[in-house]
PDB file of C-alpha atoms in Angstrom:
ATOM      1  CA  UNK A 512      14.255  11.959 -16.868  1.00 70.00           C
ATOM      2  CA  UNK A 513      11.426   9.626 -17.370  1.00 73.00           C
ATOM      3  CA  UNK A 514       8.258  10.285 -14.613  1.00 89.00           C
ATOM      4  CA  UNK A 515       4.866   9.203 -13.792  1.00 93.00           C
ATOM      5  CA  UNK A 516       2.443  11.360 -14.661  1.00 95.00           C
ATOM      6  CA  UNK A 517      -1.323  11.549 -13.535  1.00 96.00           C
ATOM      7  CA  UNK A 518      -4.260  12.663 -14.188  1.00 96.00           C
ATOM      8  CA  UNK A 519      -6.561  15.015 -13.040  1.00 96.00           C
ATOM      9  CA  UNK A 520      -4.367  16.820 -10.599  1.00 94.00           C
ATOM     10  CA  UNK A 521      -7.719  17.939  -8.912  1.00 96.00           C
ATOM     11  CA  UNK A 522     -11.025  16.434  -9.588  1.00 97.00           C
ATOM     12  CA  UNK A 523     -14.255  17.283  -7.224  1.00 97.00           C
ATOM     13  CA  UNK A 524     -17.296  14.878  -7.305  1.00 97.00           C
ATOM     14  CA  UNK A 525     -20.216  14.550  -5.850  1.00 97.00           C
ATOM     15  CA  UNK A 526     -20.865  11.596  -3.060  1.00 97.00           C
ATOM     16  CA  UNK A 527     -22.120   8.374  -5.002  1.00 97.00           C
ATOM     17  CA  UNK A 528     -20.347   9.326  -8.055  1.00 97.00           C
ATOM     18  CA  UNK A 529     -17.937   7.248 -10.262  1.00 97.00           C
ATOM     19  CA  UNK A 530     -14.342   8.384 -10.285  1.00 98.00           C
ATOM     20  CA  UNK A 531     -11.200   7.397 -12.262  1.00 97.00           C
ATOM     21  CA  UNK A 532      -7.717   8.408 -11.749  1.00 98.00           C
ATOM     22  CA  UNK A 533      -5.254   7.827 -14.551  1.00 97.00           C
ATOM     23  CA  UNK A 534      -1.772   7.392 -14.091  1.00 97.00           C
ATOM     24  CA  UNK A 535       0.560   6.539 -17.265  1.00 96.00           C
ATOM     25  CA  UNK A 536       4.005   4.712 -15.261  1.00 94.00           C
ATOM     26  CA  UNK A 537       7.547   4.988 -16.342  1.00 91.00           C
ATOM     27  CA  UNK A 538       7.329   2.819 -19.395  1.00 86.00           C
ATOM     28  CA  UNK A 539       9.766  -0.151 -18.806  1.00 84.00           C
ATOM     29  CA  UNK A 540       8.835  -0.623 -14.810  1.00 87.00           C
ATOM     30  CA  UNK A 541       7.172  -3.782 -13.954  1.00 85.00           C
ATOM     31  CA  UNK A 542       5.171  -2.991 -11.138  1.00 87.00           C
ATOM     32  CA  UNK A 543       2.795  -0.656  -9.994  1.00 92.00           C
ATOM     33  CA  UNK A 544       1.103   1.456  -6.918  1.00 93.00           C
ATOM     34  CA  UNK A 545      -1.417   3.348  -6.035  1.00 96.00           C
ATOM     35  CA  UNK A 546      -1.263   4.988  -2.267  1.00 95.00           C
ATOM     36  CA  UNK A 547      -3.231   7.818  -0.924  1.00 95.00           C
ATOM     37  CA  UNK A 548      -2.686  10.573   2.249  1.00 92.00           C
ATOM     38  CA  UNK A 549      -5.560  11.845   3.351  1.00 92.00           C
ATOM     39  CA  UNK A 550      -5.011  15.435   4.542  1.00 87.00           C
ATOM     40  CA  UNK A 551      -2.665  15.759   8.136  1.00 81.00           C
ATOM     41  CA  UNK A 552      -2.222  11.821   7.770  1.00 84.00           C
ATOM     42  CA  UNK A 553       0.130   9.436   6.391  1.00 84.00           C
ATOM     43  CA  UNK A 554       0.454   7.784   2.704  1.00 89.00           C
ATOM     44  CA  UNK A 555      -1.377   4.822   2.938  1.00 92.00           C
ATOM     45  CA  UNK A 556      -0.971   1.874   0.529  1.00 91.00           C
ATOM     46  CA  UNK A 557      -3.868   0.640  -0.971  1.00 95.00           C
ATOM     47  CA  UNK A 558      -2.891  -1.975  -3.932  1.00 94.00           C
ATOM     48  CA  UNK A 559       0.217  -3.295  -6.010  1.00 91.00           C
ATOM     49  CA  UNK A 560      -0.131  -4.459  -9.024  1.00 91.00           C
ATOM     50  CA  UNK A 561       2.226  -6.858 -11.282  1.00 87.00           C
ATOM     51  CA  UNK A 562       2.228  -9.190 -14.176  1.00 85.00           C
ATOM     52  CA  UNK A 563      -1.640  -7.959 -15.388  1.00 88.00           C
ATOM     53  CA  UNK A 564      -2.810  -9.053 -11.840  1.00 91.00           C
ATOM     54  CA  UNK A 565      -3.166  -7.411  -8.291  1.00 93.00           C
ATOM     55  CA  UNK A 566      -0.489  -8.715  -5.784  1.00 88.00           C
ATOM     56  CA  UNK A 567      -1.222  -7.213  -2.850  1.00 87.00           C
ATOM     57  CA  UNK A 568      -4.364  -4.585  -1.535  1.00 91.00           C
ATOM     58  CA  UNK A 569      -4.845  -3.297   1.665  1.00 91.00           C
ATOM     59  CA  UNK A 570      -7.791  -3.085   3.768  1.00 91.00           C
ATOM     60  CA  UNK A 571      -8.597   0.205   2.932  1.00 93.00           C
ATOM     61  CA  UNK A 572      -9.327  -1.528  -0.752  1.00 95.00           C
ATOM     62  CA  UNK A 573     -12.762  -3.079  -0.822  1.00 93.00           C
ATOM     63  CA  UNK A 574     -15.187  -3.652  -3.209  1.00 94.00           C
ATOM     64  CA  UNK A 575     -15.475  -0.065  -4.350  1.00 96.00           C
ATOM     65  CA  UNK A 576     -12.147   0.106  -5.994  1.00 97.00           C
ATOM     66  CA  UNK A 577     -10.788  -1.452  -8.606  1.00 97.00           C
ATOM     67  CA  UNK A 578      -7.533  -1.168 -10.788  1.00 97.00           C
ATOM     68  CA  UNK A 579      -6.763  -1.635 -14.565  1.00 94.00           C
ATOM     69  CA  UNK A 580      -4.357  -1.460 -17.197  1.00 92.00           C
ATOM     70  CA  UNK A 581      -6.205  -1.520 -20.113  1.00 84.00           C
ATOM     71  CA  UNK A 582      -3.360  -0.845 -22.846  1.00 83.00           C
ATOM     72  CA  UNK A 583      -0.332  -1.297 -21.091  1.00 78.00           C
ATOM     73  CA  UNK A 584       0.582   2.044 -20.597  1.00 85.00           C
ATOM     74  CA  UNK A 585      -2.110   3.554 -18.616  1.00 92.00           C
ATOM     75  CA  UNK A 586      -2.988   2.753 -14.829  1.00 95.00           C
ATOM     76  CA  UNK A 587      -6.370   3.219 -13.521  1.00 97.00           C
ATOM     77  CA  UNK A 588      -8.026   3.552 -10.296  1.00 98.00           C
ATOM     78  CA  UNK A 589     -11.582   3.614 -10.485  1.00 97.00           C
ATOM     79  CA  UNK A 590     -13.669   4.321  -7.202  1.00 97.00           C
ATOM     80  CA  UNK A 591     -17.298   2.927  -7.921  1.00 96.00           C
ATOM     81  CA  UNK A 592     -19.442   5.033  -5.440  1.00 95.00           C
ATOM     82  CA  UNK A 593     -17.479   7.667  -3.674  1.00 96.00           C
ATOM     83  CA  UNK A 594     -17.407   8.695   0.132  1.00 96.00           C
ATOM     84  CA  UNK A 595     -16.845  11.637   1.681  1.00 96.00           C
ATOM     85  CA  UNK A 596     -14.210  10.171   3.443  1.00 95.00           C
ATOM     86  CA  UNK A 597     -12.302   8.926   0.203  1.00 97.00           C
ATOM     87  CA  UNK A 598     -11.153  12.728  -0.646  1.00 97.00           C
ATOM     88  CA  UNK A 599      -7.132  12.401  -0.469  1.00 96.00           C
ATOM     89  CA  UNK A 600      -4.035  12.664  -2.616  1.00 95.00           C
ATOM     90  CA  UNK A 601      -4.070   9.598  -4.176  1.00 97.00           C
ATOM     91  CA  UNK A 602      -0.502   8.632  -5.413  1.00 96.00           C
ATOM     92  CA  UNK A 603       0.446   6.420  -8.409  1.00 96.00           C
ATOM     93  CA  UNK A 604       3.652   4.849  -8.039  1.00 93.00           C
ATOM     94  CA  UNK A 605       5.949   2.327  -9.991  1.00 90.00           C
ATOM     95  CA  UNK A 606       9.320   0.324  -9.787  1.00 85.00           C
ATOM     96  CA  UNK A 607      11.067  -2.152 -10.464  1.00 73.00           C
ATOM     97  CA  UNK A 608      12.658  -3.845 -13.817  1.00 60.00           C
ATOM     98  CA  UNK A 609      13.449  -7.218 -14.201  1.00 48.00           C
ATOM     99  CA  UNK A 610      14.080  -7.565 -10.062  1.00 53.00           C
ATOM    100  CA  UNK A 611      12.293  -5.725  -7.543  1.00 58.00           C
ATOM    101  CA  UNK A 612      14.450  -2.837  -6.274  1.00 61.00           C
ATOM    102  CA  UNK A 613      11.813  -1.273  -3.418  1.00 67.00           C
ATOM    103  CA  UNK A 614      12.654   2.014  -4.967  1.00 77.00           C
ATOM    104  CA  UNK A 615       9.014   3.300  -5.960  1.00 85.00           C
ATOM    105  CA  UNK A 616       8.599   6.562  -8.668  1.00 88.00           C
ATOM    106  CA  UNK A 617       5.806   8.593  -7.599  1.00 91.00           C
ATOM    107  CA  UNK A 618       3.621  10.879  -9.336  1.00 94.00           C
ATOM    108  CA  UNK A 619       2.837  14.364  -8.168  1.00 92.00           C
ATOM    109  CA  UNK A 620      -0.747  13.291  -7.132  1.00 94.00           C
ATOM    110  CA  UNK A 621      -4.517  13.781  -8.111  1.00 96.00           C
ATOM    111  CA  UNK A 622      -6.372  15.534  -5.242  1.00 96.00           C
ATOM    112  CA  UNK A 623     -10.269  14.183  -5.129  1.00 97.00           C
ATOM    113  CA  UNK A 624     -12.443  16.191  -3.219  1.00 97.00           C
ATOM    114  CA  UNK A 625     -15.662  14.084  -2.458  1.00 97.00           C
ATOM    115  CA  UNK A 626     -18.808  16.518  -1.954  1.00 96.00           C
TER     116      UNK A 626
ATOM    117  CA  UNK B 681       1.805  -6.395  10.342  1.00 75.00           C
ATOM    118  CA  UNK B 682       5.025  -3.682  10.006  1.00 79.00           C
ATOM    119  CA  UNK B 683       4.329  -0.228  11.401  1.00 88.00           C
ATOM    120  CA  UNK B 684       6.588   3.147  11.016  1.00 93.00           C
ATOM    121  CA  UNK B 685       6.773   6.041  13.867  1.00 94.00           C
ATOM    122  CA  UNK B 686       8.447   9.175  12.747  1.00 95.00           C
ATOM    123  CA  UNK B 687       9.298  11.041  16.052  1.00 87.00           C
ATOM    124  CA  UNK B 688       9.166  14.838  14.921  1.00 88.00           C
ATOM    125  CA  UNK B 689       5.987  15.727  13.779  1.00 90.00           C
ATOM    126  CA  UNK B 690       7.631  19.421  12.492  1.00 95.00           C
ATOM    127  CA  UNK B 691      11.146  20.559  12.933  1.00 96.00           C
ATOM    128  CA  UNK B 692      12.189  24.048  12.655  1.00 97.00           C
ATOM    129  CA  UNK B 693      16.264  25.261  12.232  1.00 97.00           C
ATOM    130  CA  UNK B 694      18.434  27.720  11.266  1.00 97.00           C
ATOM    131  CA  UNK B 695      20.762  27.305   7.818  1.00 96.00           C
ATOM    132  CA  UNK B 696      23.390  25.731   8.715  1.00 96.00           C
ATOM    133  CA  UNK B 697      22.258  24.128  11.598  1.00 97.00           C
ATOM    134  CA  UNK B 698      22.671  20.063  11.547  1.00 97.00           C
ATOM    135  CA  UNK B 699      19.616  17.673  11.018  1.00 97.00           C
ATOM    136  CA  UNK B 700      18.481  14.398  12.960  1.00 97.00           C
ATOM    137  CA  UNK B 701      15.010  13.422  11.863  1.00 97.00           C
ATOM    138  CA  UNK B 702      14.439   9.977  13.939  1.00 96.00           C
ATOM    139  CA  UNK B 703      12.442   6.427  12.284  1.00 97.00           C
ATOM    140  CA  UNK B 704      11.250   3.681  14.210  1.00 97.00           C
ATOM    141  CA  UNK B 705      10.007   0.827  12.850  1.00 95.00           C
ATOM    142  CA  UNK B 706       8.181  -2.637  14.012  1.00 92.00           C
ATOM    143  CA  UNK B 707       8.811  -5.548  12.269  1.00 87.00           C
ATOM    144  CA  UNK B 708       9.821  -8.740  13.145  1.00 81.00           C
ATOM    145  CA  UNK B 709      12.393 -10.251  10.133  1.00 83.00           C
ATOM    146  CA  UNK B 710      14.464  -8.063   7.986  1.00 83.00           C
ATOM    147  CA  UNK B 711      13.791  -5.276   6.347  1.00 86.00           C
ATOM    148  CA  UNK B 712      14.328  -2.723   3.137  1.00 88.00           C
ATOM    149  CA  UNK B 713      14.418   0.994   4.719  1.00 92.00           C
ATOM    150  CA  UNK B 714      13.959   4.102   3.001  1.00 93.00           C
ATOM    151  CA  UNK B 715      13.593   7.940   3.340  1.00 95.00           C
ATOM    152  CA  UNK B 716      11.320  10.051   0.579  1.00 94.00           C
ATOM    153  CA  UNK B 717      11.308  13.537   0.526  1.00 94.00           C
ATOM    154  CA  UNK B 718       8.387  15.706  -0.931  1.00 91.00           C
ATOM    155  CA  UNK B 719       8.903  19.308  -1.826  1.00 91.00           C
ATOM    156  CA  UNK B 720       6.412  21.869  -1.846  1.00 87.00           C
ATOM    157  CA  UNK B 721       4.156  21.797  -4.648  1.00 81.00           C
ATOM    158  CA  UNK B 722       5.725  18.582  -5.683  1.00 84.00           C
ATOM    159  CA  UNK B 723       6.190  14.416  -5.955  1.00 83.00           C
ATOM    160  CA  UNK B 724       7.373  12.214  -2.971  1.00 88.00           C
ATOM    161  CA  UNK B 725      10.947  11.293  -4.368  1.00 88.00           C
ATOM    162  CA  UNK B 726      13.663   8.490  -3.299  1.00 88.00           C
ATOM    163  CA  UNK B 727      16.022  10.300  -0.632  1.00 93.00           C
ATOM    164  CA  UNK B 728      18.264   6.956   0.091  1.00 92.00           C
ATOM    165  CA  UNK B 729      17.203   3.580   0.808  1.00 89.00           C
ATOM    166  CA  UNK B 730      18.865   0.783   3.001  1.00 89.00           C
ATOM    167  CA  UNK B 731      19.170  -2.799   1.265  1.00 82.00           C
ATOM    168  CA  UNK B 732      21.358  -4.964   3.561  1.00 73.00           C
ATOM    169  CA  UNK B 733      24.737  -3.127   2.689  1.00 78.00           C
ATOM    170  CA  UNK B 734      26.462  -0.713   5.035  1.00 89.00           C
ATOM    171  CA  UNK B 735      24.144  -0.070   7.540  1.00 92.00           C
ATOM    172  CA  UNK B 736      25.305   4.183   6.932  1.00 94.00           C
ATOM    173  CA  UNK B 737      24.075   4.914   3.594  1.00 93.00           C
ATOM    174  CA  UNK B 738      24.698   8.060   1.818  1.00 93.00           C
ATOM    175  CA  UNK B 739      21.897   9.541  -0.616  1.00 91.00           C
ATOM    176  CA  UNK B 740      21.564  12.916  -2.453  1.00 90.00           C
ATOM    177  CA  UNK B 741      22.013  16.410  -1.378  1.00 93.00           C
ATOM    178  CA  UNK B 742      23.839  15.680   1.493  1.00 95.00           C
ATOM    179  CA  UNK B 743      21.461  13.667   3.114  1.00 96.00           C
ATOM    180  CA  UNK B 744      23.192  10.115   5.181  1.00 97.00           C
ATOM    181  CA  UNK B 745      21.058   7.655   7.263  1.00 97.00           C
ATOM    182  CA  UNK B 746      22.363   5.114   9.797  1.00 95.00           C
ATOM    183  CA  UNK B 747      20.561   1.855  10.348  1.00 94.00           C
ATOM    184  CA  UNK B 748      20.743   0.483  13.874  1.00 94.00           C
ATOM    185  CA  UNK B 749      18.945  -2.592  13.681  1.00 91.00           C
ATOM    186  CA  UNK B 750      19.163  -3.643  17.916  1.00 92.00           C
ATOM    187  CA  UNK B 751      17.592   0.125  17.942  1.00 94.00           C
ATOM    188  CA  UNK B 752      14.792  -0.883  14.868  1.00 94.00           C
ATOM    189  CA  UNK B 753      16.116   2.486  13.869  1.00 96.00           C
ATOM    190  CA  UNK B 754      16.786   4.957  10.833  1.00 97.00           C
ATOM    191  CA  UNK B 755      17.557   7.677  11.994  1.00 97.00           C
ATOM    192  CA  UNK B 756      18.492  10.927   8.887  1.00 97.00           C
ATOM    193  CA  UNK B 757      21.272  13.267   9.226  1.00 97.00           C
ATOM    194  CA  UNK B 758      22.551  16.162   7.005  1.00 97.00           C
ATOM    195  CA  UNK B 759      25.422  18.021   8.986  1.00 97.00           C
ATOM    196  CA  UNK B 760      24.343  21.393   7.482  1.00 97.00           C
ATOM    197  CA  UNK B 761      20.705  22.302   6.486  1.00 97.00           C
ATOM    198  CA  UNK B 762      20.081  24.764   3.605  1.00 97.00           C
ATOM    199  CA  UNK B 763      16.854  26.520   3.045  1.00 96.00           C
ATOM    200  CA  UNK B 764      15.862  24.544   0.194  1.00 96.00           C
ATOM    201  CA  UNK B 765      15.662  21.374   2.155  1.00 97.00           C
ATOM    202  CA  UNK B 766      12.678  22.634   3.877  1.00 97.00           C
ATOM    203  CA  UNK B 767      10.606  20.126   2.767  1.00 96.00           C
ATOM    204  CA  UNK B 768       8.403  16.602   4.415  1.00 94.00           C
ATOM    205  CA  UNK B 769      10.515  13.996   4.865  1.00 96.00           C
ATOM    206  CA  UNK B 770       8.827  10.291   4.989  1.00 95.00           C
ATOM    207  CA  UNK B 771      10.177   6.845   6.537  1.00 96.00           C
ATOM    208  CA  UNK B 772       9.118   3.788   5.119  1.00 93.00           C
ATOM    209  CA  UNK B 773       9.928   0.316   5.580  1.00 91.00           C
ATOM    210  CA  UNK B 774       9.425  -2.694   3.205  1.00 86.00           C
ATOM    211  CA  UNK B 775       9.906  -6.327   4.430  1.00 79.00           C
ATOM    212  CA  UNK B 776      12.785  -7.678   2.472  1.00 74.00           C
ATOM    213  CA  UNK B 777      12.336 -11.215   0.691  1.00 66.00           C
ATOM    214  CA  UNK B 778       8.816 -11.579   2.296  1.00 60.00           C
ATOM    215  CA  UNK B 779       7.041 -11.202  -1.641  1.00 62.00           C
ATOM    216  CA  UNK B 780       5.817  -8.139  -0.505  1.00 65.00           C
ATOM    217  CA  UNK B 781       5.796  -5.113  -2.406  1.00 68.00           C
ATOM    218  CA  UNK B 782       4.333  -2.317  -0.680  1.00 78.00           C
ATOM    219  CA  UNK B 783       6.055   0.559   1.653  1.00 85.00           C
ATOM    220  CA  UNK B 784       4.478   1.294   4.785  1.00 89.00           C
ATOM    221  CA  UNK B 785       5.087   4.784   5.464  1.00 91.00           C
ATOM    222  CA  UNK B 786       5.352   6.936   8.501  1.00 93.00           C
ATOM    223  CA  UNK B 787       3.951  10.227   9.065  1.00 91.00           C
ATOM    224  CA  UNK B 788       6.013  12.653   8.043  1.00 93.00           C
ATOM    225  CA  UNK B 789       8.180  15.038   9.571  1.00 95.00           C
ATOM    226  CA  UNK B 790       7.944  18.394   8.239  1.00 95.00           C
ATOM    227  CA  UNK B 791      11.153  20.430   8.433  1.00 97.00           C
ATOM    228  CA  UNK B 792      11.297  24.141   7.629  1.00 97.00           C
ATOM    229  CA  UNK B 793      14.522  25.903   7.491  1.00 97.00           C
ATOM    230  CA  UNK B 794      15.244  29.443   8.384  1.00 95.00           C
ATOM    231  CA  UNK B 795      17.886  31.274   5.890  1.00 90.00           C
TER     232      UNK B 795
END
């Protein structure tokens, strides 16, 4: 069964440090997610992305995040500086073929731990 | 802006016993519904979803929600729990034919079953 997969599972930086999450999405979906649960709260959306461009970001994505998809497999989020209060589970997600379904394939998550 | 409340913040029962996990949610128009579940240890994964059909909609392992839209509800029910259901369990709502891709979730219920 095709997945999205992730990666680092766990990655612990230091506060002011660059970080990138990868995420490779099931090859033939269309659009794609990143969310994030900080721990004891819920998954939060932070940005869709679709057709090379982003479509919709939340407020929780400013200036010191930014996605890619360099090759058109992988899916990046990059965090320029990090916070202390950016460590979370931050979830890749895709969907959708040819028409939006709202059914969304997670990953299994890369916890950042910001020191 | 939509918004999700998940009543049960942790549920505890018996095998056997049946399950009603309740979802409210705010929105003004129509919606898409859904209910992920995450396993321990593993990816938040598509439970059943409600799309404008039958407002009872059946998904795996059991699992059946009922949309009551004068309620804003979506409510999920299995009749008989096992022990491997124990598990979080996450609402989320989508605004249907509003171009908007992202799920806002609720908080989670976590339910832990007893064998």
């Amino acid at each position: 069964e095709p997945e999205v997969t992730q990666t680092p599972s766990h990655q612990v930086t230091q506060m002011g440090q660059e970080v990138i999450l990868r995420c490779v999405p099931i090859s033939n979906h269309l659009y794609f997610y990143w969310y994030r649960q900080i721990l004891g709260q819920k998954v939060e959306f932070l940005v869709s992305f679709y057709n090379n461009e982003i479509s919709e970001k939340s407020e929780i994505f400013d200036d010191q995040f930014s996605v890619e998809r360099p090759d058109g497999s992988n899916f990046t989020l990059k965090i320029r500086s990090t916070k202390l209060e950016d460590s979370a589970m931050y979830f890749c997600a895709s969907g959708g073929l040819a028409i939006y379904t709202g059914e969304l394939f997670f990953g299994e998550g890369s916890r950042l731990t910001v020191l | 802006a939509q918004s999700v409340s998940q009543h049960n913040h942790h549920v505890i029962l018996s095998e056997a016993a049946s399950l009603e996990l309740g979802c409210n949610y705010s929105y003004g128009g129509t919606v898409n519904l859904f209910w992920y579940v995450q396993y321990p240890g593993q990816h938040l994964q598509l439970l059943l979803k409600y799309f404008s059909e039958d407002p009872l909609v059946k998904g795996i392992k059991g699992f059946e929600a009922e949309f009551i839209k004068s309620k804003f509800s979506f409510n999920l029910r299995k009749p008989s729990v096992q022990w491997s259901d124990t598990a979080e369990y996450f609402c989320a709502v989508n605004p249907s034919g509003a171009g908007s891709y992202q799920l806002t979730f609720g908080k989670g219920t976590k339910l832990s079953v007893i064998p």
